[in-house]
């Protein structure tokens, strides 16, 4: 039985095939299925070697499609795409929303969008702290000079800026790899931790200690 993260109910759920077709000499298949949790419709496409195991080159037999799903369900790409994103806590709502959009973009393969949104998060962080003048480079340096971030974190913020500048200025001839977006998002997360999340955690610990 196939399963996926449902884009509608946001649950990791099994799906039940309702219609499908094996095609292209029996090596590829499409399937329409419903989420077992919310019953909404998803469409998947997969591939394998003789996916039915019976030499079918083309069939709409649901039994054969179910066999293909059982054998090669892990290769299915489900539409609409669903993105599982980490929680972004202890940050202003607008910044958290932008950070989750960055994570979601990377999760569905939109790596340029993820990197550009990470750059946006860095600039929005500076503005949230009252640093509104100058270029993003100047804003990052101002956060460093104002001891909002340590020099090491400032260096990470600058790397996010460098990567995002390419997208912001239309230099998109070389597409980023998935690992590029992953690394940039990790650096973005370090900035959010430094500016918002660690101070919030410290305040909670102090409040517990003092009985507040």
Backbone as a chain_set.jsonl record, in Angstrom:
{"seq": "XXXXXXXXXXXXXXXXXXXXXXXXXXXXXXXXXXXXXXXXXXXXXXXXXXXXXXXXXXXXXXXXXXXXXXXXXXXXXXXXXXXXXXXXXXXXXXXXXXXXXXXXXXXXXXXXXXXXXXXXXXXXXXXXXXXXXXXXXXXXXXXXXXXXXXXXXXXXXXXXXXXXXXXXXXXXXXXXXXXXXXXXXXXXXXXXXXXXXXXXXXXXXXXXXXXX", "coords": {"N": [[0.852, -1.195, 0.0], [0.557, 2.214, -0.837], [1.867, 5.25, 0.572], [1.873, 8.674, 1.649], [2.729, 12.12, 2.36], [-0.062, 13.881, 2.854], [-1.229, 16.603, 0.955], [-3.452, 17.975, 1.706], [-4.691, 17.305, 4.25], [-2.417, 17.217, 5.712], [-1.342, 14.962, 6.89], [0.694, 12.04, 7.316], [-0.256, 9.601, 5.393], [-1.845, 6.533, 4.349], [-2.796, 5.774, 0.966], [-5.513, 5.051, -1.214], [-5.754, 3.453, -4.248], [-7.857, 4.41, -6.962], [-8.171, 4.59, -9.664], [-6.162, 3.806, -12.495], [-3.348, 3.521, -14.77], [-1.209, 1.491, -16.613], [1.556, 1.989, -18.691], [3.733, 2.754, -21.522], [5.305, 0.416, -22.43], [4.908, -1.073, -20.155], [6.529, -0.043, -18.134], [6.015, 2.292, -16.769], [3.61, 4.013, -14.738], [0.472, 5.524, -13.92], [-1.632, 6.793, -11.341], [-4.727, 7.467, -9.821], [-5.745, 8.355, -6.644], [-7.218, 8.181, -3.342], [-6.791, 9.887, -0.275], [-6.559, 8.099, 2.707], [-7.17, 9.277, 5.06], [-8.433, 11.854, 4.75], [-9.854, 11.607, 2.43], [-9.51, 13.021, 0.098], [-8.51, 13.721, -3.324], [-5.577, 12.517, -4.906], [-2.948, 12.45, -7.332], [-0.676, 10.238, -8.727], [2.532, 9.363, -10.131], [4.646, 6.808, -11.27], [7.495, 4.605, -11.761], [9.178, 1.685, -13.034], [10.748, -1.527, -13.597], [9.089, -3.432, -15.818], [6.447, -3.036, -14.482], [4.113, -4.329, -13.622], [4.782, -6.963, -13.525], [3.763, -8.851, -15.161], [4.117, -8.559, -17.82], [2.531, -6.651, -19.06], [1.959, -4.142, -21.437], [0.276, -2.025, -21.666], [-2.427, -1.09, -19.765], [-5.537, -0.617, -18.068], [-6.356, -1.939, -15.909], [-7.333, -2.12, -12.614], [-6.388, -3.945, -10.778], [-3.856, -4.596, -11.809], [-2.66, -2.112, -11.685], [-2.686, -1.726, -8.921], [-0.865, -3.722, -8.254], [1.419, -2.665, -9.419], [1.704, -0.377, -7.821], [2.17, -1.6, -5.361], [4.641, -2.787, -5.863], [6.326, -0.704, -6.7], [5.727, 1.565, -5.281], [7.194, 3.381, -3.75], [8.495, 4.946, -5.559], [6.686, 6.712, -6.485], [5.58, 9.92, -7.45], [3.683, 12.301, -6.004], [0.925, 14.386, -6.708], [-1.225, 17.084, -5.724], [1.916, 18.625, -4.834], [3.314, 18.127, -1.628], [4.649, 19.643, 1.253], [6.714, 19.013, 3.926], [7.504, 20.798, 6.674], [9.822, 22.172, 9.069], [8.94, 23.243, 12.393], [8.845, 26.682, 13.172], [9.588, 28.433, 15.745], [9.144, 30.939, 18.325], [9.718, 33.284, 16.966], [8.951, 36.4, 15.293], [5.675, 36.561, 13.808], [5.458, 37.127, 11.018], [8.051, 36.718, 10.11], [8.451, 34.062, 10.794], [6.564, 32.91, 9.092], [7.696, 33.491, 6.585], [10.082, 32.051, 6.815], [9.114, 29.414, 6.978], [8.043, 29.24, 4.441], [10.369, 29.291, 2.96], [11.525, 26.816, 3.74], [9.499, 25.116, 2.814], [9.603, 25.57, 0.066], [12.104, 24.498, -0.616], [11.574, 21.848, 0.021], [9.897, 20.956, -1.986], [11.468, 21.107, -4.181], [11.99, 23.63, -5.223], [14.519, 25.282, -5.331], [15.866, 27.707, -5.879], [13.928, 29.585, -5.152], [13.777, 28.985, -2.439], [16.29, 29.777, -1.494], [16.278, 32.507, -2.11], [14.157, 33.332, -0.48], [15.259, 32.78, 1.997], [17.226, 34.74, 2.136], [15.531, 36.951, 2.267], [14.428, 36.519, 4.795], [16.644, 37.029, 6.451], [17.03, 39.775, 6.008], [14.56, 40.756, 6.897], [14.759, 40.099, 9.572], [16.756, 41.827, 10.496], [15.406, 44.271, 10.13], [13.29, 43.911, 11.889], [14.603, 44.288, 14.242], [15.014, 46.961, 14.237], [16.883, 47.907, 12.447], [17.162, 49.491, 9.652], [18.364, 50.949, 7.654], [20.474, 51.271, 4.746], [22.31, 48.797, 2.775], [21.756, 45.207, 2.596], [24.093, 43.984, 3.42], [25.169, 46.003, 5.029], [23.206, 46.065, 6.986], [23.484, 43.531, 8.181], [26.047, 43.772, 9.25], [25.526, 45.809, 11.038], [23.841, 44.487, 12.847], [25.74, 42.755, 13.894], [27.603, 44.605, 15.0], [25.982, 45.771, 16.868], [25.778, 43.779, 18.684], [23.754, 41.944, 18.42], [24.09, 39.652, 17.028], [26.712, 37.246, 16.98], [30.099, 37.517, 15.651], [30.658, 35.165, 14.153], [28.123, 34.25, 13.479], [27.266, 36.398, 12.006], [28.926, 36.111, 9.796], [27.79, 33.819, 8.705], [25.267, 34.82, 8.056], [26.006, 36.588, 6.053], [26.774, 34.77, 4.086], [24.324, 33.682, 3.386], [23.264, 35.977, 2.285], [25.023, 36.382, 0.079], [24.376, 34.126, -1.507], [21.646, 34.527, -1.962], [21.696, 36.936, -3.314], [22.369, 36.365, -5.953], [19.991, 35.252, -6.969], [18.247, 37.39, -6.503], [19.235, 39.359, -8.174], [18.983, 38.394, -10.689], [20.889, 36.597, -11.622], [20.914, 33.693, -12.692], [21.866, 31.596, -14.161], [23.214, 29.284, -13.395], [21.836, 26.647, -11.847], [20.945, 26.113, -8.44], [21.958, 23.312, -6.426], [20.168, 20.733, -4.602], [21.514, 20.381, -2.132], [22.72, 22.835, -1.824], [20.608, 24.612, -1.259], [19.768, 23.41, 1.112], [21.96, 23.871, 2.816], [22.047, 26.678, 2.901], [19.603, 27.206, 4.119], [20.089, 26.103, 6.586], [21.972, 27.905, 7.561], [20.399, 30.206, 7.649], [18.644, 29.376, 9.659], [20.415, 29.375, 11.819], [20.814, 32.095, 12.232], [18.226, 32.923, 12.99], [17.993, 31.472, 15.342], [19.982, 32.67, 16.902], [19.149, 35.375, 17.121], [16.435, 35.4, 17.901], [15.416, 32.877, 18.998], [17.16, 31.653, 20.928], [17.361, 33.774, 22.911], [14.615, 33.829, 23.679], [14.309, 31.252, 24.729], [16.062, 31.413, 26.896], [14.764, 33.325, 28.472], [12.466, 31.895, 29.194], [13.583, 29.867, 30.766], [14.706, 31.378, 32.853], [12.367, 32.47, 33.893], [11.079, 30.187, 34.919], [12.907, 29.451, 36.897], [12.744, 31.575, 38.641], [10.203, 31.34, 39.421], [8.3, 32.688, 38.074]], "CA": [[0.0, 0.0, 0.0], [1.344, 3.439, -0.925], [1.579, 6.289, 1.547], [2.518, 9.939, 1.348], [2.255, 13.251, 3.142], [-1.205, 14.44, 2.128], [-1.156, 18.065, 0.908], [-4.7, 18.567, 2.189], [-4.856, 17.154, 5.705], [-1.077, 17.309, 6.301], [-1.04, 13.731, 7.611], [1.335, 10.957, 6.592], [-1.407, 8.709, 5.296], [-1.979, 5.598, 3.233], [-3.724, 6.189, -0.083], [-6.192, 3.934, -1.87], [-5.928, 3.683, -5.689], [-9.218, 4.341, -7.494], [-8.041, 4.425, -11.103], [-4.772, 3.888, -12.899], [-2.985, 3.029, -16.096], [0.163, 1.083, -16.907], [1.831, 2.388, -20.066], [5.134, 2.763, -21.953], [5.84, -0.941, -22.379], [4.789, -1.63, -18.815], [7.568, 0.445, -17.224], [5.548, 3.466, -16.05], [2.198, 3.946, -14.4], [-0.186, 6.644, -13.246], [-2.702, 6.323, -10.471], [-5.528, 8.419, -9.053], [-6.011, 7.704, -5.361], [-7.758, 9.037, -2.29], [-6.164, 9.817, 1.046], [-7.38, 7.318, 3.629], [-7.529, 10.101, 6.216], [-9.386, 12.923, 4.434], [-10.587, 11.162, 1.247], [-9.323, 13.901, -1.054], [-7.895, 13.048, -4.468], [-4.194, 12.757, -5.292], [-2.527, 11.779, -8.551], [0.719, 9.839, -8.626], [3.178, 8.736, -11.279], [5.804, 6.039, -10.859], [8.187, 3.854, -12.81], [9.919, 0.515, -12.615], [11.012, -2.477, -14.671], [7.916, -4.298, -15.945], [5.878, -2.699, -13.179], [3.082, -5.27, -13.186], [5.342, -8.302, -13.401], [3.038, -9.767, -16.025], [4.371, -8.237, -19.21], [1.561, -5.73, -19.641], [2.513, -2.918, -22.011], [-0.699, -0.966, -21.443], [-3.656, -1.612, -19.185], [-6.205, 0.186, -17.052], [-6.832, -2.854, -14.878], [-6.978, -1.628, -11.29], [-5.583, -4.977, -10.129], [-2.48, -4.454, -12.256], [-2.154, -0.856, -11.138], [-2.398, -1.995, -7.51], [0.376, -4.486, -8.215], [2.497, -1.717, -9.692], [1.863, 0.458, -6.63], [2.784, -2.431, -4.326], [6.037, -3.078, -6.191], [7.135, 0.492, -6.93], [5.054, 2.704, -4.678], [8.132, 4.371, -3.224], [8.952, 5.827, -6.635], [5.592, 7.592, -6.893], [5.563, 11.36, -7.192], [2.277, 12.622, -5.805], [0.475, 15.756, -6.933], [-0.361, 18.244, -5.556], [3.085, 18.423, -3.997], [3.164, 18.475, -0.216], [5.942, 19.949, 1.863], [6.787, 18.874, 5.383], [8.45, 21.831, 7.085], [10.035, 22.216, 10.515], [8.304, 24.339, 13.114], [9.689, 27.859, 13.404], [8.966, 28.988, 16.945], [9.803, 32.034, 19.036], [10.092, 34.367, 16.064], [7.757, 37.152, 14.883], [4.823, 35.766, 12.934], [5.769, 37.339, 9.607], [9.345, 36.093, 9.821], [8.214, 32.621, 10.825], [5.853, 32.54, 7.866], [8.666, 33.52, 5.485], [11.021, 30.941, 6.997], [8.426, 28.18, 6.598], [7.949, 29.239, 2.978], [11.689, 28.89, 2.467], [11.642, 25.373, 3.93], [8.542, 24.444, 1.934], [10.109, 25.67, -1.307], [13.166, 23.506, -0.774], [11.011, 20.506, 0.133], [9.273, 20.561, -3.252], [12.441, 21.24, -5.256], [12.141, 25.012, -5.698], [15.695, 25.655, -4.552], [16.136, 29.135, -6.029], [12.955, 30.295, -4.325], [14.144, 28.77, -1.038], [17.464, 30.608, -1.18], [15.856, 33.909, -2.14], [13.345, 33.582, 0.703], [16.17, 32.807, 3.149], [17.799, 36.097, 2.139], [14.478, 37.826, 2.751], [14.318, 36.309, 6.244], [17.758, 37.724, 7.104], [16.769, 41.223, 5.986], [13.42, 41.028, 7.772], [15.244, 39.995, 10.945], [17.419, 43.095, 10.812], [14.4, 45.322, 10.233], [12.554, 43.677, 13.131], [15.415, 44.828, 15.33], [15.158, 48.405, 14.071], [17.992, 48.223, 11.534], [16.441, 49.66, 8.393], [19.121, 51.751, 6.693], [21.6, 50.685, 4.039], [22.196, 47.516, 2.082], [21.67, 44.057, 3.496], [25.426, 43.806, 4.02], [25.275, 46.97, 6.117], [22.294, 45.662, 8.06], [24.101, 42.401, 8.894], [27.154, 44.314, 10.045], [24.948, 46.559, 12.153], [23.435, 43.51, 13.852], [26.965, 42.299, 14.546], [28.176, 45.683, 15.809], [25.074, 45.995, 17.987], [25.84, 42.561, 19.5], [22.586, 41.087, 18.252], [24.646, 38.38, 16.56], [28.162, 37.122, 17.097], [30.767, 37.593, 14.343], [30.524, 33.911, 13.401], [26.772, 34.198, 12.927], [27.249, 37.421, 10.954], [29.536, 35.512, 8.611], [26.794, 32.922, 8.126], [24.253, 35.668, 7.438], [26.562, 37.101, 4.794], [26.726, 33.697, 3.084], [22.94, 33.666, 2.892], [23.147, 37.157, 1.421], [25.722, 36.125, -1.187], [23.612, 33.157, -2.295], [20.385, 35.132, -2.362], [21.92, 38.037, -4.254], [22.324, 35.841, -7.319], [18.597, 35.14, -7.363], [17.618, 38.702, -6.472], [19.75, 40.195, -9.257], [18.764, 37.752, -11.97], [22.006, 35.731, -12.031], [20.307, 32.376, -12.458], [22.318, 30.665, -15.192], [23.593, 28.034, -12.733], [20.79, 26.288, -10.883], [21.48, 25.544, -7.205], [21.678, 21.925, -6.107], [19.415, 20.596, -3.348], [22.372, 20.572, -0.961], [22.968, 24.27, -1.676], [19.476, 25.171, -0.528], [19.79, 22.855, 2.47], [22.989, 24.549, 3.606], [21.639, 28.068, 3.106], [18.528, 27.211, 5.101], [20.711, 25.849, 7.891], [22.563, 29.171, 7.998], [19.264, 31.057, 8.026], [18.193, 28.907, 10.957], [21.367, 29.815, 12.841], [20.541, 33.504, 12.517], [16.989, 32.982, 13.762], [18.287, 30.969, 16.686], [20.787, 33.672, 17.617], [18.455, 36.642, 17.344], [15.12, 35.248, 18.52], [15.038, 31.654, 19.697], [17.95, 31.486, 22.148], [16.881, 34.7, 23.957], [13.306, 33.4, 24.181], [14.537, 30.071, 25.566], [16.676, 31.878, 28.131], [13.739, 33.978, 29.28], [11.599, 30.858, 29.767], [14.325, 29.199, 31.84], [14.791, 32.318, 33.969], [11.042, 32.59, 34.489], [10.846, 28.996, 35.722], [13.788, 29.475, 38.064], [12.285, 32.599, 39.587], [8.828, 31.055, 39.782], [7.412, 33.629, 37.4]], "C": [[0.881, 1.235, 0.0], [0.95, 4.395, 0.189], [2.353, 7.535, 1.175], [2.05, 10.973, 2.352], [1.148, 13.925, 2.337], [-1.116, 15.963, 2.134], [-2.389, 18.748, 1.479], [-4.817, 18.497, 3.71], [-3.534, 17.179, 6.46], [-0.726, 16.107, 7.174], [-0.237, 12.791, 6.723], [0.343, 9.806, 6.547], [-1.231, 7.708, 4.169], [-2.958, 6.176, 2.225], [-4.279, 4.947, -0.767], [-6.376, 4.24, -3.351], [-7.382, 3.501, -6.103], [-9.219, 4.128, -9.004], [-6.566, 4.493, -11.437], [-4.552, 3.359, -14.302], [-1.508, 2.678, -16.121], [0.419, 1.396, -18.382], [3.336, 2.361, -20.316], [5.791, 1.417, -21.718], [5.873, -1.49, -20.95], [5.821, -1.148, -17.829], [7.142, 1.668, -16.434], [4.059, 3.317, -15.758], [1.752, 5.241, -13.737], [-1.342, 6.093, -12.431], [-3.405, 7.526, -9.85], [-5.957, 7.715, -7.78], [-6.604, 8.7, -4.384], [-6.992, 8.803, -1.001], [-7.087, 9.072, 1.996], [-7.821, 8.13, 4.843], [-8.603, 11.132, 5.879], [-10.184, 12.654, 3.168], [-10.455, 12.112, 0.057], [-8.431, 13.216, -2.089], [-6.459, 13.497, -4.684], [-3.91, 11.982, -6.57], [-1.04, 11.483, -8.439], [1.234, 9.243, -9.917], [4.444, 8.048, -10.801], [6.397, 5.274, -12.025], [8.914, 2.677, -12.19], [10.202, -0.355, -13.821], [9.876, -3.478, -14.729], [7.085, -4.196, -14.671], [4.803, -3.674, -12.715], [3.626, -6.672, -12.958], [4.687, -9.319, -14.298], [3.178, -9.417, -17.509], [3.368, -7.308, -19.849], [2.277, -4.512, -20.203], [1.561, -1.747, -21.812], [-1.971, -1.593, -20.894], [-4.231, -0.602, -18.208], [-6.801, -0.702, -15.966], [-6.371, -2.365, -13.507], [-6.157, -2.659, -10.523], [-4.117, -4.838, -10.515], [-1.859, -3.158, -11.749], [-1.822, -1.022, -9.656], [-1.108, -2.787, -7.349], [1.566, -3.575, -8.459], [2.765, -0.839, -8.476], [2.553, -0.333, -5.523], [4.268, -2.637, -4.584], [6.899, -1.825, -6.207], [6.518, 1.743, -6.315], [5.994, 3.778, -4.169], [8.626, 5.327, -4.3], [7.88, 6.825, -7.053], [5.859, 9.04, -6.519], [4.105, 11.785, -7.146], [2.018, 14.101, -6.037], [-0.915, 15.922, -6.326], [0.817, 17.916, -4.635], [2.782, 18.863, -2.571], [4.542, 18.676, 0.38], [5.849, 19.82, 3.375], [7.874, 19.815, 5.874], [8.637, 21.807, 8.592], [9.26, 23.376, 11.133], [9.317, 25.466, 13.315], [9.051, 28.63, 14.552], [9.79, 30.155, 17.473], [10.353, 33.105, 18.105], [8.829, 35.155, 15.737], [6.985, 36.401, 13.813], [5.208, 35.914, 11.469], [7.082, 36.681, 9.214], [9.213, 34.571, 9.848], [7.524, 32.128, 9.574], [6.816, 32.501, 6.669], [9.656, 32.37, 5.594], [10.383, 29.618, 6.605], [8.249, 28.101, 5.084], [9.278, 28.848, 2.354], [11.875, 27.381, 2.583], [10.722, 24.613, 2.969], [9.022, 24.47, 0.487], [11.199, 24.635, -1.56], [12.598, 22.098, -0.786], [10.386, 20.027, -1.168], [10.181, 20.837, -4.448], [12.6, 22.628, -5.832], [13.302, 25.671, -4.951], [16.059, 27.13, -4.692], [15.195, 29.952, -5.158], [13.312, 30.164, -2.848], [15.292, 29.681, -0.634], [17.087, 32.076, -1.149], [15.033, 34.244, -0.903], [14.207, 33.594, 1.966], [16.829, 34.176, 3.264], [16.783, 37.093, 2.682], [14.321, 37.734, 4.261], [15.422, 37.05, 6.982], [17.48, 39.222, 7.145], [15.603, 41.582, 6.891], [13.818, 40.959, 9.244], [15.919, 41.283, 11.373], [16.39, 44.204, 11.004], [13.568, 45.168, 11.502], [13.281, 44.249, 14.329], [15.735, 46.306, 15.136], [16.279, 48.839, 13.157], [17.418, 48.281, 10.13], [17.24, 50.383, 7.319], [20.194, 50.919, 5.999], [21.28, 49.371, 3.364], [22.042, 46.386, 3.088], [23.016, 43.797, 4.156], [25.598, 44.748, 5.203], [24.383, 46.58, 7.284], [22.881, 44.509, 8.865], [25.229, 42.891, 9.781], [26.642, 45.116, 11.238], [24.434, 45.62, 13.238], [24.645, 42.986, 14.612], [27.511, 43.365, 15.486], [27.295, 46.012, 17.008], [24.96, 44.8, 18.911], [24.518, 41.787, 19.505], [22.994, 39.708, 17.761], [26.151, 38.408, 16.738], [28.81, 37.198, 15.71], [30.617, 36.318, 13.513], [29.144, 33.793, 12.765], [26.611, 35.254, 11.836], [27.85, 36.873, 9.668], [28.562, 34.558, 7.926], [25.695, 33.721, 7.424], [24.739, 36.228, 6.111], [26.549, 36.017, 3.709], [25.312, 33.528, 2.527], [22.736, 34.829, 1.929], [23.81, 36.911, 0.07], [24.902, 35.208, -2.088], [22.326, 33.779, -2.815], [20.54, 36.265, -3.353], [21.854, 37.562, -5.689], [20.882, 35.776, -7.812], [17.947, 36.522, -7.47], [18.022, 39.563, -7.661], [19.678, 39.519, -10.615], [19.903, 36.901, -12.475], [21.621, 34.29, -11.746], [20.743, 31.36, -13.503], [22.665, 29.298, -14.606], [22.556, 27.731, -11.659], [21.417, 25.704, -9.62], [21.096, 24.079, -7.057], [20.846, 21.855, -4.821], [20.264, 20.85, -2.111], [22.687, 22.043, -0.741], [21.854, 24.926, -0.881], [19.462, 24.688, 0.913], [20.783, 23.595, 3.356], [22.609, 25.995, 3.9], [20.537, 28.15, 4.156], [19.063, 26.919, 6.501], [21.342, 27.128, 8.441], [21.477, 30.158, 8.413], [18.755, 30.677, 9.413], [19.112, 29.332, 12.087], [21.133, 31.273, 13.223], [19.272, 33.647, 13.352], [17.197, 32.497, 15.191], [19.008, 32.02, 17.513], [19.958, 34.889, 18.018], [17.179, 36.457, 18.169], [14.991, 34.05, 19.463], [15.846, 31.42, 20.964], [17.552, 32.485, 23.232], [15.523, 34.296, 24.535], [13.438, 32.197, 25.1], [15.115, 30.483, 26.919], [15.649, 32.528, 29.045], [12.803, 32.957, 29.915], [12.289, 30.16, 30.939], [14.417, 30.09, 33.063], [13.453, 32.449, 34.694], [10.718, 31.387, 35.36], [11.656, 29.017, 37.013], [13.278, 30.447, 39.118], [10.835, 32.375, 40.018], [7.837, 31.988, 39.123], [6.516, 32.947, 36.386]], "O": [[1.851, 1.304, 0.755], [-0.175, 4.35, 0.688], [3.363, 7.468, 0.475], [1.1, 10.745, 3.1], [1.399, 14.475, 1.264], [-0.945, 16.564, 3.195], [-2.381, 19.956, 1.713], [-5.018, 19.515, 4.372], [-3.515, 17.165, 7.691], [0.089, 16.217, 8.09], [-0.454, 12.745, 5.512], [0.13, 9.12, 7.546], [-0.565, 7.982, 3.171], [-3.836, 6.964, 2.575], [-3.599, 3.927, -0.882], [-7.082, 5.189, -3.693], [-8.055, 2.57, -5.661], [-10.157, 3.553, -9.555], [-5.799, 5.162, -10.744], [-5.461, 2.82, -14.933], [-0.663, 3.467, -15.701], [-0.421, 1.095, -19.231], [4.115, 1.992, -19.437], [6.714, 1.291, -20.913], [6.755, -2.271, -20.591], [5.993, -1.766, -16.778], [7.846, 2.058, -15.503], [3.345, 2.588, -16.447], [2.531, 5.946, -13.094], [-1.947, 5.077, -12.774], [-2.762, 8.48, -9.411], [-6.475, 6.6, -7.83], [-6.505, 9.912, -4.576], [-6.601, 7.681, -0.68], [-8.275, 9.385, 2.078], [-8.73, 7.728, 5.568], [-9.574, 11.28, 6.621], [-11.109, 13.406, 2.86], [-11.225, 12.007, -0.898], [-7.703, 12.271, -1.784], [-6.154, 14.689, -4.651], [-4.561, 10.976, -6.852], [-0.243, 12.359, -8.1], [0.47, 8.684, -10.704], [5.22, 8.614, -10.03], [5.867, 5.295, -13.136], [9.224, 2.665, -10.999], [9.923, 0.042, -14.952], [9.703, -4.282, -13.813], [7.022, -5.137, -13.88], [4.605, -3.828, -11.51], [2.997, -7.479, -12.273], [4.995, -10.509, -14.228], [2.434, -9.928, -18.346], [3.349, -7.182, -21.073], [3.111, -3.913, -19.524], [1.995, -0.596, -21.792], [-2.525, -2.517, -21.49], [-3.497, 0.175, -17.597], [-7.654, -0.261, -15.196], [-5.174, -2.212, -13.264], [-5.316, -2.29, -9.703], [-3.235, -4.946, -9.664], [-0.672, -3.116, -11.424], [-0.801, -0.52, -9.186], [-0.344, -2.55, -6.413], [2.596, -3.693, -7.795], [3.921, -0.583, -8.136], [3.418, 0.197, -4.826], [5.068, -2.659, -3.649], [8.056, -1.855, -5.787], [6.764, 2.854, -6.783], [5.641, 4.957, -4.153], [9.123, 6.408, -3.984], [8.136, 7.692, -7.888], [6.307, 9.341, -5.413], [3.377, 11.647, -8.13], [2.796, 14.956, -5.614], [-1.72, 14.994, -6.398], [0.722, 17.044, -3.772], [2.08, 19.849, -2.347], [5.486, 17.96, 0.047], [5.005, 20.447, 4.015], [9.043, 19.648, 5.525], [7.709, 21.459, 9.323], [8.965, 24.367, 10.464], [10.491, 25.224, 13.591], [8.096, 29.382, 14.356], [10.957, 30.333, 17.122], [11.346, 33.759, 18.424], [7.729, 34.625, 15.889], [7.574, 35.686, 13.002], [5.277, 34.918, 10.75], [7.21, 36.148, 8.111], [9.799, 33.878, 9.016], [7.851, 31.063, 9.052], [6.754, 31.588, 5.846], [10.032, 31.776, 4.583], [11.028, 28.784, 5.97], [8.301, 27.014, 4.509], [9.312, 28.155, 1.337], [12.33, 26.736, 1.638], [11.114, 23.601, 2.388], [8.861, 23.487, -0.236], [11.21, 23.976, -2.599], [13.085, 21.24, -1.523], [10.347, 18.825, -1.43], [9.73, 20.807, -5.593], [13.283, 22.795, -6.842], [13.101, 26.5, -4.064], [16.514, 27.744, -3.727], [15.618, 30.903, -4.501], [13.167, 31.121, -2.087], [15.27, 30.283, 0.44], [17.524, 32.812, -0.265], [15.19, 35.323, -0.332], [13.918, 34.337, 2.904], [16.974, 34.709, 4.364], [17.132, 37.977, 3.465], [14.108, 38.744, 4.932], [15.17, 37.64, 8.033], [17.667, 39.867, 8.177], [15.645, 42.6, 7.582], [13.267, 41.687, 10.07], [15.687, 41.778, 12.477], [16.496, 44.991, 11.945], [13.184, 46.16, 12.121], [12.659, 44.649, 15.313], [16.625, 46.842, 15.796], [16.598, 50.027, 13.095], [17.211, 47.249, 9.491], [16.812, 50.418, 6.165], [20.751, 49.988, 6.581], [20.144, 48.898, 3.377], [22.183, 46.594, 4.293], [23.07, 43.428, 5.329], [26.106, 44.352, 6.252], [24.764, 46.745, 8.442], [22.791, 44.502, 10.093], [25.35, 42.472, 10.932], [27.245, 45.104, 12.312], [24.572, 45.917, 14.424], [24.587, 42.793, 15.827], [27.844, 43.072, 16.634], [27.785, 46.474, 18.039], [24.137, 44.8, 19.826], [24.204, 41.074, 20.458], [22.324, 38.715, 18.044], [26.781, 39.462, 16.657], [28.141, 36.967, 14.704], [30.464, 36.391, 12.293], [29.009, 33.297, 11.647], [25.902, 35.033, 10.854], [27.344, 37.138, 8.577], [28.515, 34.498, 6.697], [25.245, 33.353, 6.339], [23.97, 36.332, 5.156], [26.335, 36.322, 2.536], [25.133, 33.264, 1.339], [22.106, 34.675, 0.883], [23.222, 37.202, -0.972], [24.749, 35.471, -3.281], [21.959, 33.583, -3.973], [19.635, 36.535, -4.142], [21.341, 38.271, -6.555], [20.582, 36.191, -8.932], [17.194, 36.792, -8.406], [17.244, 40.405, -8.11], [20.248, 40.014, -11.587], [19.902, 36.509, -13.642], [21.956, 33.737, -10.698], [20.057, 30.359, -13.71], [22.438, 28.271, -15.245], [22.42, 28.47, -10.684], [22.329, 24.883, -9.712], [20.032, 23.66, -7.511], [20.824, 22.808, -4.042], [19.798, 21.463, -1.15], [22.9, 22.467, 0.395], [22.106, 25.694, 0.047], [19.179, 25.459, 1.83], [20.484, 23.908, 4.508], [22.82, 26.484, 5.01], [20.534, 29.058, 4.987], [18.54, 27.436, 7.487], [21.259, 27.404, 9.638], [21.62, 30.862, 9.412], [18.47, 31.544, 10.239], [18.649, 29.618, 13.192], [21.241, 31.642, 14.392], [19.248, 34.411, 14.317], [16.637, 33.056, 16.134], [18.684, 32.235, 18.681], [20.066, 35.371, 19.146], [16.881, 37.274, 19.041], [14.514, 34.189, 20.589], [15.28, 31.026, 21.984], [17.412, 32.085, 24.387], [15.304, 34.408, 25.741], [12.766, 32.119, 26.128], [14.708, 29.967, 27.96], [15.661, 32.307, 30.256], [12.388, 33.135, 31.061], [11.67, 29.894, 31.97], [14.23, 29.624, 34.188], [13.395, 32.528, 35.921], [10.139, 31.546, 36.434], [11.162, 28.652, 38.079], [13.363, 30.19, 40.319], [10.301, 33.103, 40.855], [6.683, 32.082, 39.541], [5.708, 33.607, 35.733]]}, "num_chains": 1, "name": "protein.A"}
